[in-house]
C-alpha positions as semicolon CSV with decimal commas, in nm:
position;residue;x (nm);y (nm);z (nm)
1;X;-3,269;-7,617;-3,089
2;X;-3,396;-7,374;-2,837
3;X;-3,354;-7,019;-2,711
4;X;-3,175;-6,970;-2,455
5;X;-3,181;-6,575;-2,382
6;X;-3,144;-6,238;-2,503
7;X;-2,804;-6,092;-2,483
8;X;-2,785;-5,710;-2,446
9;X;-2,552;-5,630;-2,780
10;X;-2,380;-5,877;-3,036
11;X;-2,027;-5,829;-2,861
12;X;-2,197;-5,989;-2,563
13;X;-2,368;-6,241;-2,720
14;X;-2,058;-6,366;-2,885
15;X;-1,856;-6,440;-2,613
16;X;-2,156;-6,622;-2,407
17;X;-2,180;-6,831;-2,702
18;X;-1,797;-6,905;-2,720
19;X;-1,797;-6,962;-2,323
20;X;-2,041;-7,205;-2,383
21;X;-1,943;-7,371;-2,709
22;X;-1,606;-7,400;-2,514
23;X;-1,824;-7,597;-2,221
24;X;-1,920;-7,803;-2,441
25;X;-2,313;-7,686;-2,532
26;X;-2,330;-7,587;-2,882
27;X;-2,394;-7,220;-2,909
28;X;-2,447;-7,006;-3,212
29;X;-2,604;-6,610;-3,197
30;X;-2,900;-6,547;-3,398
31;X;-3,026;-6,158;-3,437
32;X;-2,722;-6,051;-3,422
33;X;-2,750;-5,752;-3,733
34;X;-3,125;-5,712;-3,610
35;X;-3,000;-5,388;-3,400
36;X;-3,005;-5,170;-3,703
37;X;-3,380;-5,236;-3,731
38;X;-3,452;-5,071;-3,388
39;X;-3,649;-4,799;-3,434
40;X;-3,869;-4,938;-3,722
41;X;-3,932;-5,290;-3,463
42;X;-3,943;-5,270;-3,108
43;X;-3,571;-5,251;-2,915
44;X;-3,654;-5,569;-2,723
45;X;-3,743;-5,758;-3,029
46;X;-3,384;-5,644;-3,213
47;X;-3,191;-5,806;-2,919
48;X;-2,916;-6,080;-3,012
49;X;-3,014;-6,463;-2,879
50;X;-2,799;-6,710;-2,795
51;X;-2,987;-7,060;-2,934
52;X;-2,836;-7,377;-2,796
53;X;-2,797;-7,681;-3,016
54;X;-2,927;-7,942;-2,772
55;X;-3,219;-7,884;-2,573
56;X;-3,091;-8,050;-2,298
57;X;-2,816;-7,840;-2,241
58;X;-3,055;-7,585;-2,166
59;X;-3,031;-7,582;-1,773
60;X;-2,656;-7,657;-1,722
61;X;-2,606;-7,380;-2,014
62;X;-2,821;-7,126;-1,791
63;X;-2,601;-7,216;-1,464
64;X;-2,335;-7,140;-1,639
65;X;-2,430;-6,807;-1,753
66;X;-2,547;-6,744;-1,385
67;X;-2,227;-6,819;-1,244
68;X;-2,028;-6,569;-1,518
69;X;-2,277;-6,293;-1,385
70;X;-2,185;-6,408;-0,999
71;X;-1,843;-6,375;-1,068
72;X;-1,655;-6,135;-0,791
73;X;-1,545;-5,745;-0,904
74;X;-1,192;-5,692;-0,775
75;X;-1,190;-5,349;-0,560
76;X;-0,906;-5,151;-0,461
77;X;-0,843;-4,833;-0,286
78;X;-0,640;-4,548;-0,491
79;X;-0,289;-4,493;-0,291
80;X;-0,286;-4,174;-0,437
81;X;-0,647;-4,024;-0,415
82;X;-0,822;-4,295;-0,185
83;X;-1,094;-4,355;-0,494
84;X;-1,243;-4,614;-0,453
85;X;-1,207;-4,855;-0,792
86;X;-1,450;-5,130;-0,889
87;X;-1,434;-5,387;-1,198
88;X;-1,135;-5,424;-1,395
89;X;-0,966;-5,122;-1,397
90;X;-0,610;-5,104;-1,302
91;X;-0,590;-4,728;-1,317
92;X;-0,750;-4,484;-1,099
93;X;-1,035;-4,313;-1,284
94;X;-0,998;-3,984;-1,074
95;X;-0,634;-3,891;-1,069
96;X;-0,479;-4,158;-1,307
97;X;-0,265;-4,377;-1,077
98;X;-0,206;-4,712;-1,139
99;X;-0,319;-4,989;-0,916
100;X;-0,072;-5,119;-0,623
101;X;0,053;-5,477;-0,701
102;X;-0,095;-5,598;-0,379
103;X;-0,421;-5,546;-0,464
């Protein structure tokens, strides 16, 4: 087995480990009920870790993880407001309009 990083909260951790389970590199999430420690152990030390079951799965496992951070935001302009809208959203943070279909 070996590490293969830190994952900022458990929600996070959980679904790199399925994404890579799901690739095909046995994942599991170790730490992941540390965070209530933080405070009596250092913050970086109360992190959840993703631990791969294969070390050789180590360096396709981390290009995969690099390519999931790589991945394009969708932007849009606001029809109503002309916001500008990055990420996911569909609905204008400002005045509440939902995205156009085209974009």
């Amino acid at each position: 087995m070996i590490r293969l990083t830190q994952a900022p909260n458990a929600a996070i951790a959980t679904v790199w480990a399925d994404l890579l389970t799901e690739a095909g590199y046995p994942a599991m999430v170790q730490r992941q009920f540390l965070g209530a420690a933080a405070g009596e152990l250092p913050p970086d030390q109360c992190l959840p870790e993703i631990w791969l079951r294969h070390d050789e799965h180590a360096a396709p496992a981390r290009a995969l993880l690099a390519a999931l951070e790589a991945l394009p935001q969708r932007r849009w302009t606001c029809p109503a407001c002309g916001e500008a809208i990055e990420g996911g959203f569909e609905q204008c943070w400002n005045c509440g309009a939902w995205m156009p279909r085209e974009a």
